[in-house]
XYZ file of C-alpha atoms in Angstrom:
744
model
C 54.158 -41.512 -1.581
C 51.140 -39.683 -3.061
C 50.438 -38.261 0.387
C 54.074 -37.144 0.782
C 54.042 -35.499 -2.660
C 50.794 -33.679 -1.724
C 52.293 -32.372 1.512
C 55.458 -31.209 -0.290
C 53.363 -29.490 -2.971
C 51.252 -27.728 -0.332
C 54.407 -26.519 1.466
C 55.814 -25.235 -1.832
C 52.645 -23.268 -2.566
C 52.701 -21.765 0.930
C 56.327 -20.794 0.430
C 55.538 -19.040 -2.814
C 52.636 -17.145 -1.190
C 54.770 -16.089 1.781
C 57.523 -15.007 -0.586
C 55.065 -12.984 -2.692
C 53.602 -11.336 0.416
C 57.046 -10.486 1.765
C 57.996 -9.113 -1.640
C 54.886 -6.924 -1.692
C 55.609 -5.619 1.823
C 59.181 -4.913 0.838
C 57.998 -3.108 -2.283
C 55.658 -0.901 -0.232
C 58.365 -0.139 2.327
C 60.887 0.565 -0.415
C 58.779 3.435 -1.728
C 59.045 5.298 1.605
C 60.055 8.877 1.069
C 58.453 12.287 1.501
C 56.404 11.826 4.726
C 59.176 11.607 7.306
C 60.594 8.547 5.641
C 57.256 6.731 5.273
C 55.119 6.085 2.190
C 52.476 8.646 1.287
C 49.082 6.912 1.507
C 45.992 7.909 -0.469
C 42.519 6.581 0.331
C 39.817 6.013 -2.304
C 36.246 5.399 -1.076
C 33.778 4.335 -3.754
C 30.047 4.913 -4.046
C 27.340 2.345 -3.459
C 24.465 3.866 -1.473
C 23.968 2.091 1.833
C 26.742 -0.353 0.889
C 29.128 2.559 1.450
C 28.499 2.298 5.209
C 31.023 -0.553 5.072
C 33.678 2.182 4.679
C 33.308 2.900 8.399
C 34.413 -0.657 9.192
C 37.440 -0.260 6.912
C 38.409 2.995 8.665
C 38.184 1.241 12.037
C 40.810 -1.265 10.927
C 43.043 1.442 9.438
C 43.025 3.236 12.784
C 43.628 0.019 14.703
C 46.607 -0.725 12.443
C 47.808 2.889 12.841
C 47.850 3.490 9.083
C 48.257 7.218 8.315
C 46.123 8.681 5.521
C 47.505 11.643 3.596
C 44.599 12.388 1.256
C 41.092 11.108 0.480
C 38.682 11.201 -2.434
C 35.181 9.771 -2.253
C 32.060 9.351 -4.319
C 28.473 9.270 -3.042
C 28.459 7.523 0.356
C 32.243 7.339 0.028
C 32.223 11.152 -0.108
C 30.117 11.316 3.050
C 32.283 8.915 5.058
C 35.535 10.236 3.589
C 34.595 13.870 4.089
C 33.686 13.332 7.738
C 36.917 11.417 8.348
C 38.842 14.228 6.642
C 37.458 16.754 9.156
C 39.108 14.838 11.978
C 36.079 13.125 13.533
C 37.214 9.991 15.422
C 36.109 6.773 13.772
C 34.436 5.593 16.992
C 32.261 8.707 16.982
C 31.469 8.234 13.294
C 30.434 4.625 13.917
C 28.174 5.653 16.806
C 26.395 8.225 14.676
C 25.947 5.844 11.740
C 24.517 3.139 14.004
C 22.164 5.521 15.827
C 20.987 7.357 12.704
C 17.299 6.921 11.833
C 17.777 6.522 8.092
C 14.056 5.920 7.474
C 13.374 9.296 9.079
C 16.082 10.947 6.938
C 14.340 9.763 3.775
C 10.911 10.959 4.919
C 9.637 14.142 3.272
C 8.105 15.331 6.526
C 9.536 15.962 9.951
C 8.172 13.886 12.820
C 4.476 14.535 12.865
C 4.440 15.383 16.582
C 6.707 18.355 15.821
C 4.628 19.808 12.967
C 2.369 22.813 13.449
C -1.213 21.775 14.082
C -2.653 23.429 10.975
C -0.663 20.895 8.922
C -1.463 17.921 11.170
C -5.190 18.548 10.856
C -5.007 17.782 7.127
C -4.096 14.175 7.926
C -7.423 13.590 9.665
C -9.651 15.418 7.203
C -8.105 13.856 4.083
C -8.635 10.159 3.400
C -5.388 9.696 1.445
C -1.666 10.292 1.940
C -1.388 11.379 -1.720
C -0.338 15.036 -1.957
C 0.380 16.613 -5.337
C 2.196 19.959 -5.463
C 0.535 22.712 -7.462
C 0.898 26.390 -8.305
C -2.169 28.513 -9.046
C -4.193 25.397 -9.865
C -1.552 23.786 -12.092
C 0.093 20.531 -11.110
C 3.868 20.645 -10.642
C 6.429 17.881 -10.285
C 9.476 18.070 -7.997
C 12.938 17.273 -9.359
C 13.482 14.650 -6.650
C 11.194 12.144 -4.951
C 12.854 12.700 -1.555
C 13.375 16.097 0.016
C 16.821 16.215 1.527
C 16.278 18.569 4.469
C 16.988 16.058 7.225
C 19.856 14.439 5.325
C 21.513 17.823 4.823
C 21.198 18.738 8.507
C 22.693 15.361 9.430
C 25.658 16.012 7.116
C 26.152 19.453 8.641
C 26.151 17.917 12.112
C 28.843 15.491 10.997
C 31.013 18.207 9.439
C 30.314 20.778 12.184
C 29.534 23.237 9.379
C 33.170 23.721 8.396
C 33.817 26.340 5.718
C 37.362 25.786 4.418
C 38.370 27.926 1.463
C 40.117 24.871 0.062
C 39.476 21.226 0.952
C 43.248 20.745 0.959
C 43.256 22.773 4.190
C 41.217 20.119 6.022
C 43.012 17.903 8.559
C 43.216 15.407 5.671
C 43.088 16.893 2.149
C 39.842 15.777 0.522
C 37.935 15.726 -2.765
C 34.269 14.841 -3.430
C 33.125 13.648 -6.850
C 29.905 14.556 -8.656
C 28.507 14.292 -12.178
C 27.479 17.202 -14.388
C 23.879 16.337 -15.264
C 24.026 18.181 -18.587
C 27.091 16.514 -20.114
C 27.957 13.567 -17.838
C 31.433 14.871 -17.006
C 33.220 14.494 -13.685
C 32.796 17.382 -11.243
C 35.491 17.575 -8.559
C 34.634 19.539 -5.421
C 37.843 20.977 -4.029
C 36.696 24.058 -2.096
C 33.698 25.918 -0.672
C 30.843 24.371 1.310
C 31.981 20.925 2.430
C 28.513 19.675 3.406
C 27.076 20.806 0.067
C 29.840 18.976 -1.799
C 29.117 15.758 0.096
C 25.374 16.111 -0.462
C 25.887 16.770 -4.209
C 28.020 13.658 -4.546
C 25.084 11.617 -3.134
C 22.325 13.157 -5.314
C 20.857 10.074 -6.974
C 18.934 11.363 -10.047
C 15.177 11.164 -9.588
C 15.539 10.500 -5.857
C 17.264 13.696 -4.690
C 17.257 17.196 -6.122
C 20.367 18.038 -8.197
C 22.712 20.568 -6.573
C 23.623 23.805 -8.320
C 27.391 24.366 -8.211
C 29.246 27.003 -10.219
C 26.442 27.169 -12.778
C 26.197 23.394 -13.176
C 23.551 20.904 -12.049
C 25.411 18.180 -10.171
C 24.132 14.684 -9.355
C 25.595 11.480 -7.924
C 29.268 11.102 -8.819
C 28.895 7.373 -9.404
C 27.523 8.014 -12.891
C 30.851 9.515 -13.991
C 33.459 8.128 -11.565
C 32.312 5.779 -8.822
C 35.864 4.972 -7.714
C 37.930 8.211 -7.858
C 41.438 6.763 -8.174
C 42.589 9.466 -10.609
C 41.523 12.204 -8.202
C 43.611 10.810 -5.343
C 46.604 10.386 -7.637
C 46.343 14.056 -8.608
C 45.691 15.215 -5.045
C 48.745 13.900 -3.179
C 50.699 11.701 -5.622
C 50.604 8.800 -3.142
C 53.129 6.000 -3.011
C 50.383 3.576 -1.982
C 46.668 3.622 -2.724
C 44.117 1.979 -0.435
C 41.019 1.532 -2.590
C 37.657 0.424 -1.159
C 35.132 -0.733 -3.758
C 31.544 -1.258 -2.561
C 29.870 -1.015 -5.969
C 26.811 -3.132 -6.743
C 27.623 -6.273 -8.750
C 25.685 -6.746 -12.032
C 22.357 -8.567 -11.968
C 21.985 -12.030 -13.449
C 19.433 -12.860 -16.153
C 16.738 -13.942 -13.672
C 17.023 -10.669 -11.750
C 16.400 -8.695 -14.952
C 12.920 -10.121 -15.482
C 11.183 -6.799 -14.774
C 11.378 -3.270 -16.198
C 12.839 -2.106 -12.890
C 15.546 -4.774 -13.040
C 16.455 -3.868 -16.620
C 16.649 -0.163 -15.718
C 18.849 -0.919 -12.725
C 21.140 -3.047 -14.864
C 21.478 -0.239 -17.435
C 22.686 2.131 -14.706
C 24.933 -0.483 -13.083
C 26.618 -1.373 -16.387
C 27.793 2.210 -16.855
C 28.950 2.497 -13.244
C 30.797 -0.819 -13.323
C 32.538 0.202 -16.544
C 33.906 3.382 -14.979
C 34.925 1.361 -11.893
C 36.870 -1.062 -14.089
C 38.569 1.862 -15.816
C 39.745 3.287 -12.483
C 40.857 -0.099 -11.160
C 43.148 -0.411 -14.175
C 45.206 2.448 -12.662
C 46.255 0.310 -9.683
C 49.721 -1.207 -9.361
C 51.025 -4.120 -7.343
C 51.870 -1.685 -4.516
C 48.256 -0.693 -4.049
C 45.737 -2.366 -1.748
C 42.248 -3.167 -2.995
C 39.560 -3.886 -0.392
C 36.211 -5.245 -1.605
C 33.816 -6.089 1.268
C 31.643 -9.146 0.676
C 28.217 -7.606 1.277
C 26.085 -10.513 0.102
C 22.410 -9.613 -0.310
C 22.810 -6.154 1.220
C 21.761 -3.586 -1.369
C 22.373 0.094 -1.943
C 18.951 0.854 -0.440
C 19.274 -1.152 2.783
C 19.856 1.826 5.072
C 17.619 0.287 7.728
C 20.221 -2.509 8.043
C 22.983 0.042 8.708
C 24.576 -1.899 11.578
C 25.230 -4.939 9.333
C 27.578 -3.146 6.930
C 30.280 -2.046 9.378
C 31.432 -5.549 10.499
C 31.630 -6.662 6.864
C 33.895 -3.698 6.100
C 36.073 -4.698 9.057
C 36.334 -8.282 7.830
C 37.443 -7.209 4.380
C 40.082 -4.863 5.804
C 41.367 -7.485 8.260
C 41.970 -9.786 5.295
C 44.610 -7.245 4.203
C 46.238 -6.969 7.646
C 49.662 -8.157 6.523
C 49.878 -5.517 3.797
C 48.445 -2.789 6.018
C 51.044 -3.539 8.705
C 53.724 -2.564 6.203
C 52.262 0.958 6.397
C 51.766 0.965 10.164
C 53.372 3.614 12.381
C 54.600 3.102 15.910
C 52.177 4.226 18.651
C 54.235 7.368 19.259
C 54.499 8.216 15.558
C 50.771 7.710 15.056
C 49.972 9.930 18.044
C 52.168 12.653 16.544
C 50.458 12.209 13.162
C 47.009 12.599 14.759
C 48.137 15.603 16.808
C 49.396 17.321 13.685
C 46.145 16.505 11.931
C 44.169 17.936 14.854
C 45.918 21.306 14.556
C 44.162 21.811 11.218
C 40.646 21.359 12.577
C 38.368 24.390 12.281
C 35.846 25.219 14.991
C 32.799 27.421 14.543
C 32.975 30.427 16.844
C 30.867 33.553 17.143
C 28.377 34.534 14.440
C 29.082 38.120 13.411
C 26.183 38.577 10.989
C 23.099 36.753 9.674
C 21.843 36.998 6.109
C 18.619 35.506 4.661
C 18.268 34.943 0.919
C 15.345 36.770 -0.791
C 11.970 34.991 -0.829
C 9.289 35.105 -3.489
C 6.095 33.986 -1.678
C 6.777 33.435 2.022
C 7.081 36.518 4.210
C 10.832 36.776 5.020
C 10.023 38.129 8.468
C 8.745 34.660 9.349
C 12.245 33.215 8.857
C 13.789 35.970 10.976
C 11.304 35.346 13.788
C 11.641 31.555 13.824
C 15.468 31.493 13.747
C 16.694 32.207 17.285
C 20.420 32.488 16.443
C 21.541 36.071 16.981
C 24.506 38.021 15.670
C 27.240 38.465 18.229
C 26.460 35.129 19.927
C 28.347 31.802 19.641
C 27.146 29.542 16.849
C 24.542 27.161 18.325
C 24.158 24.406 15.741
C 21.720 22.146 17.701
C 19.290 25.025 18.303
C 19.628 26.241 14.712
C 18.745 22.776 13.430
C 15.691 22.624 15.697
C 14.563 26.015 14.403
C 15.109 24.970 10.786
C 13.073 21.783 11.243
C 10.222 23.769 12.812
C 10.296 26.167 9.874
C 10.505 23.295 7.373
C 7.602 21.560 9.140
C 5.255 24.369 8.093
C 5.346 22.898 4.575
C 6.393 26.077 2.754
C 9.898 25.000 1.693
C 11.589 22.178 -0.179
C 14.538 22.696 2.149
C 16.278 25.334 4.243
C 20.034 25.347 3.831
C 22.704 27.425 5.508
C 26.420 28.004 5.389
C 28.997 29.653 7.630
C 31.059 31.951 5.439
C 34.262 33.779 6.243
C 33.834 37.264 4.782
C 36.616 39.772 5.434
C 37.505 38.062 8.689
C 33.906 37.911 9.914
C 31.764 34.794 10.226
C 28.447 35.170 8.412
C 25.534 32.752 8.830
C 23.902 32.698 5.384
C 20.411 31.149 5.394
C 18.981 29.939 2.083
C 15.308 28.891 2.316
C 14.264 27.203 -0.952
C 10.548 27.753 -1.512
C 8.681 24.850 -3.045
C 9.669 24.628 -6.697
C 6.525 22.620 -7.458
C 4.235 24.487 -5.061
C 3.499 26.036 -2.664
C -0.087 24.789 -3.060
C -1.201 21.162 -2.708
C -3.855 18.953 -4.286
C -5.011 15.998 -2.192
C -6.684 13.034 -3.884
C -8.267 10.150 -2.049
C -10.649 7.239 -2.006
C -12.942 6.158 0.816
C -14.671 2.773 0.894
C -16.450 1.608 4.028
C -18.242 -1.703 3.814
C -19.893 -3.967 6.339
C -19.798 -7.220 4.411
C -23.290 -8.544 3.826
C -24.796 -5.163 4.648
C -24.178 -1.568 3.547
C -21.296 -0.161 1.486
C -20.301 3.494 1.174
C -18.003 4.795 -1.562
C -16.539 8.291 -1.961
C -13.965 9.949 -4.203
C -12.212 12.804 -2.440
C -10.256 15.855 -3.590
C -8.930 18.926 -1.822
C -7.038 22.041 -2.815
C -4.880 23.927 -0.315
C -3.647 27.360 -1.316
C -0.966 28.505 1.113
C 0.341 32.031 1.588
C -2.729 33.464 -0.071
C -1.575 36.820 1.334
C 1.460 38.232 3.165
C -0.054 37.355 6.542
C 0.056 33.637 5.781
C -3.585 32.911 4.906
C -4.494 29.373 3.834
C -7.534 28.663 1.654
C -8.725 25.061 2.069
C -11.391 23.510 -0.158
C -12.621 19.892 0.095
C -14.897 18.076 -2.316
C -16.252 14.523 -1.957
C -18.409 12.731 -4.518
C -20.247 9.501 -3.760
C -22.280 8.119 -0.883
C -21.461 11.082 1.361
C -21.116 14.185 -0.847
C -19.281 17.162 0.623
C -18.269 20.691 -0.265
C -16.324 22.505 2.437
C -14.225 25.639 2.171
C -12.409 27.684 4.819
C -10.232 30.794 4.790
C -7.701 30.415 7.615
C -6.347 33.890 8.352
C -3.675 34.526 11.025
C -3.973 38.025 12.459
C -0.278 38.503 11.624
C 2.218 36.318 9.759
C 3.459 34.749 13.015
C 0.504 35.441 15.315
C -1.083 32.492 17.174
C -4.478 34.220 16.822
C -6.534 33.587 13.710
C -10.005 33.954 12.250
C -11.553 31.355 9.967
C -14.805 31.958 8.067
C -16.134 28.769 6.474
C -18.971 27.219 4.482
C -20.073 23.579 4.524
C -22.459 21.443 2.501
C -22.608 17.837 3.661
C -24.864 14.822 3.275
C -24.349 11.737 5.450
C -26.505 8.610 5.585
C -27.641 7.218 8.942
C -29.050 3.734 9.483
C -31.732 3.439 12.166
C -32.119 0.220 14.147
C -34.858 -1.094 16.399
C -33.890 -2.913 19.589
C -30.240 -3.028 18.442
C -30.770 -5.639 15.743
C -33.237 -4.789 13.009
C -32.661 -1.925 10.595
C -35.956 -0.061 10.215
C -34.876 2.966 8.198
C -32.124 4.932 6.562
C -32.008 8.714 6.781
C -30.087 11.279 4.805
C -28.746 14.046 7.029
C -28.078 17.159 4.901
C -26.396 20.230 6.363
C -25.719 23.649 4.890
C -23.718 25.766 7.285
C -21.748 28.998 7.424
C -19.695 30.073 10.381
C -16.892 32.179 11.728
C -14.260 30.922 14.151
C -11.899 32.913 16.320
C -8.986 30.696 17.233
C -5.706 30.444 19.069
C -2.961 28.148 17.797
C -1.109 26.092 20.378
C 1.726 25.520 17.898
C 2.594 21.856 17.566
C 0.166 20.887 20.345
C -3.187 21.855 18.882
C -5.615 24.735 18.768
C -8.631 26.300 20.434
C -11.408 27.831 18.337
C -14.891 29.191 19.034
C -17.556 31.128 17.176
C -21.094 31.272 15.784
C -22.492 28.990 13.107
C -25.714 29.313 11.125
C -27.047 26.175 9.479
C -30.037 24.581 7.815
C -30.606 20.903 8.488
C -32.738 18.528 6.436
C -33.256 15.117 8.055
C -34.974 13.121 5.313
C -36.177 9.524 5.383
C -34.524 7.654 2.493
C -35.665 4.096 3.286
C -38.333 3.039 5.773
C -41.929 3.403 6.904
C -43.553 6.592 5.561
C -44.985 7.162 9.047
C -41.462 7.751 10.392
C -40.800 11.462 11.019
C -38.671 13.877 9.013
C -37.288 17.181 10.195
C -36.180 20.533 8.741
C -34.523 23.008 11.083
C -32.746 26.291 11.157
C -30.064 25.079 13.526
C -27.844 27.908 14.653
C -25.708 28.399 17.707
C -22.231 28.729 19.152
C -19.418 26.184 18.858
C -16.223 25.718 20.868
C -13.509 23.147 20.305
C -10.189 22.347 21.927
C -7.971 19.784 20.202
C -4.507 18.524 21.057
C -2.588 16.234 18.726
C 0.791 14.717 19.505
C 0.504 11.328 17.797
C 3.074 10.243 15.223
C 0.505 9.006 12.669
C -3.096 10.176 12.350
C -4.374 6.921 10.856
C -2.114 4.400 12.638
C -0.909 5.975 15.916
C 2.242 4.277 17.190
C 3.214 6.847 19.819
C 1.669 9.891 21.421
C -1.664 11.257 22.587
C -4.660 12.825 20.868
C -7.791 14.368 22.315
C -10.661 16.796 21.755
C -13.228 18.630 23.855
C -16.307 19.948 22.017
C -19.266 22.072 22.970
C -22.275 23.323 21.009
C -25.057 25.578 22.231
C -28.008 25.906 19.819
C -29.863 29.175 20.413
C -33.066 30.695 19.123
C -31.409 34.066 19.665
C -29.139 33.267 16.699
C -32.214 32.609 14.511
C -32.339 28.914 15.352
C -35.543 26.897 15.815
C -34.622 25.441 19.209
C -32.349 25.609 22.231
C -30.216 22.607 23.118
C -26.715 21.734 24.335
C -24.236 19.084 23.242
C -20.875 18.180 24.785
C -18.346 15.501 23.869
C -14.729 14.529 24.522
C -12.335 11.832 23.399
C -8.799 10.772 24.271
C -6.363 8.327 22.674
C -2.972 7.211 23.946
C -0.592 5.002 21.938
C 2.684 3.499 23.141
C 5.191 1.629 20.970
C 7.758 -0.773 22.377
C 9.837 -2.504 19.701
C 7.032 -2.612 17.152
C 4.432 -3.647 19.750
C 1.774 -0.936 19.950
C -0.467 -0.634 22.996
C -3.385 1.788 22.765
C -6.141 3.054 25.027
C -9.124 5.120 23.851
C -11.940 6.789 25.803
C -14.885 8.721 24.328
C -18.070 10.116 25.727
C -20.752 12.746 25.359
C -23.862 14.226 26.848
C -26.695 16.293 25.429
C -29.779 18.157 26.605
C -32.936 18.473 24.493
C -31.094 17.085 21.447
C -33.043 16.663 18.207
C -32.779 13.129 16.858
C -30.357 14.044 14.083
C -27.877 15.306 16.698
C -27.820 12.038 18.659
C -24.473 10.381 19.326
C -23.996 7.180 17.343
C -22.064 4.051 18.158
C -21.329 0.838 16.240
C -19.007 -0.148 13.432
C -15.302 -0.709 12.924
C -13.313 0.385 16.037
C -16.547 1.784 17.462
C -18.044 -1.450 18.920
C -16.850 -3.551 16.000
C -19.145 -6.526 16.659
C -22.246 -4.475 15.867
C -23.722 -2.690 12.847
C -22.587 0.768 11.787
C -24.495 3.388 13.871
C -26.534 0.648 15.551
C -26.820 2.497 18.866
C -28.012 6.105 19.170
C -28.798 8.382 22.078
C -28.259 11.685 23.838
C -25.662 10.145 26.161
C -22.862 7.804 25.141
C -19.721 6.228 26.530
C -17.061 4.128 24.806
C -13.674 2.698 25.750
C -11.212 0.243 24.315
C -7.816 -1.320 24.943
C -5.837 -2.576 21.973
C -2.626 -4.342 21.004
C -1.070 -4.288 17.537
C 2.122 -5.556 15.982
C 3.818 -3.403 13.350
C 5.999 -4.810 10.559
C 8.088 -2.808 8.108
C 7.331 -3.438 4.444
C 8.544 -1.842 1.194
C 4.958 -1.620 -0.079
C 3.484 0.469 2.740
C 4.496 2.661 5.644
C 3.806 -0.194 8.020
C 1.742 -3.397 8.105
C -0.327 -4.026 11.241
C -2.108 -6.925 12.868
C -4.062 -6.279 16.040
C -6.701 -7.151 18.593
C -8.838 -4.929 20.804
C -11.456 -5.221 23.520
C -14.270 -2.640 23.476
C -17.166 -1.594 25.696
C -19.806 1.131 25.484
C -23.334 2.136 24.629
C -25.545 5.074 23.669
C -28.701 5.679 25.701
C -31.933 7.317 24.589
C -33.568 9.981 26.768
C -35.132 8.338 29.797
C -33.476 4.975 29.115
C -31.984 3.221 32.156
C -28.214 3.543 32.302
C -26.361 0.861 34.215
C -23.353 -1.397 33.986
C -25.638 -4.163 32.770
C -26.628 -2.115 29.729
C -23.026 -1.601 28.574
C -22.293 -3.556 25.387
C -18.990 -5.381 24.893
C -17.147 -6.346 21.743
C -13.826 -7.803 20.605
C -12.079 -7.122 17.303
C -9.345 -8.662 15.183
C -7.904 -6.696 12.268
C -5.103 -6.334 9.756
C -4.191 -2.963 8.325
C -1.690 -1.228 6.074
C -0.658 2.425 5.883
C -0.596 2.780 2.091
C -0.083 5.661 -0.331
C -3.838 5.854 -0.997
C -4.586 5.959 2.718
C -5.239 3.423 5.472
C -6.506 -0.021 4.521
C -8.272 -2.175 7.137
C -9.956 -5.541 7.190
C -11.580 -6.260 10.538
C -13.770 -8.804 12.291
C -15.777 -8.003 15.388
C -17.727 -10.201 17.779
C -20.295 -8.827 20.164
C -22.658 -10.255 22.735
C -25.150 -13.055 22.044
C -23.194 -14.275 19.027
C -23.306 -10.917 17.226
C -20.518 -10.494 14.643
C -19.564 -8.292 11.719
C -16.921 -8.100 8.976
C -15.615 -4.738 7.765
C -13.501 -3.438 4.895
C -12.264 0.138 5.134
C -10.141 2.160 2.721
C -9.464 5.729 3.816
C -10.695 7.441 6.961
C -13.867 6.435 8.800
C -14.070 9.753 10.670
C -16.770 12.007 9.185
C -17.223 14.089 12.332
C -15.634 17.164 10.717
C -18.721 17.403 8.464
C -20.941 18.584 11.320
């Protein structure tokens, strides 16, 4: 009997649920009126950062169920997804683009390093740190957002195809985007104008992205004022049924608020959740609320983009019975989509091009680097490539554009925004190189880069290091015209580097200080993003002074002047931790008495590095070598140390001929605390031979190395162990760059 009563009770509950569901379906169907006898349906897409990618999964189900949408309003990521859907882009295409998008790249302040001009890439090798502080005339400036939005904005424009409707109600699906007035906290509704700008403004998280100026107001993320814009959809199309998708972040529990960051996040979330609750109170029993269960996925998990879409689908499928009440027949849905397609706008010919006034950068540079021409069809892919090349020069916070309909003509209006907290840069760094149990070198580094020092695009670079290896270096890099590949570069250098001297490759017998004062002039040719070629005379005074060691050991003072030539190509993605690409140099120096030098000698060197990344597995190959004739001792090539025959002492081998090669494997892991964590192994071989010393395969030294490294904000961090022949081994700690070759 108890079992029978339980079964009867269960059947009664099921009956009530079925009855309630049927009643709800009947209620929805009963409201059918102004859209050819069907209910008018409004769609509300809430904000939530990366969590808003679940909206794409919801849209997939709505299309599968053939549910027509008559108007949309969205906030933040809901504005992005909703705005793209409103333009008529198929959901399948939207899903493909979301899945393929490199969100980490979008949030990077720089374009891919391989695509930058070489003059900017070179800074990565010379400077020990990744820390760059914007400045203007020597004063430090702070940007209004931590992330520059150039790549995000171009991505949005690709999604919207740069539509320029006078009114967002004229889109295939009428649309509204929601922002927040930063000055008073009020709701800002975007209903016309630049669609991509409206979507970008709705996503402008304060402190992360720059606010957007709109009709005299500074607009930030709409979630602060209205994260779930129910009221806006009700006003837009007076729908009979609302479909509301809430992806807001749930409040933290007490344990999660144990840090200042957690408390701050909770303060923001409390306000957002309150305005969500207020909007949810507007819903009636006819409306459909979809709340995807996103678990531990957070608003910042853009790298897990593919995980959100299925969860959005699951949540929408749970409402299948109610959605079917709104479903059209296949023929009716095809007619609905055809009618929607008639309202799509396509970009045609560009009739005129207009560039906004610039304060520092020569405006002719923009005109030269943008290849779109008036009278030709709008070529968005090429325009975006040109904009990224221009942005990669480092002169602008972002370069925006719009297509405007002016008196029946289509005008491409370019708006380059010069650096608000620039255009100059201060670089700060730290360099520590230590062979544990032996020597340690420590340097503090600073640099000041003044860009656009004149209308021809001159750059004044000054470096200063204080510590074990003091340095003062300054160069005036002057293009012969604002966009000319030819340049001249006068420079001055003071440098002091310590050299350890070993006897029979084991015992340190001395330490020398190598001091150089040099002035030179280079004539160069820029190879764009590939590299550069430069050559010219240099006059220097060299003091090679014994610091530690037998007083009988020689010292040397020379007037060392001659002619330098250097070819460098650089197409690696990261100067300190190459994952992909190639890098190489070819160098020549001819010391000549005819240039007031004390001796004649020649010195040649070359190096090449190739890196290849397959799924986080990085394979690398490096080759280096050099040859000299009549070299003074201070000009000898040196070998030994971390990644330079790691199992041996720093600079243990010296000679007028050298050869080095290595093969390495590393594994890269993503981490929130650095731009990559690495663990690797490499096999090395090489040697440096003194004049007259026998050179054979038997004299080549071998070494193996194990290391861990991190690409941090203060520069690269390495801890390495090397093992050489006959039980030789060494431990190294390195912070910053180990390459001091630019000092010579």
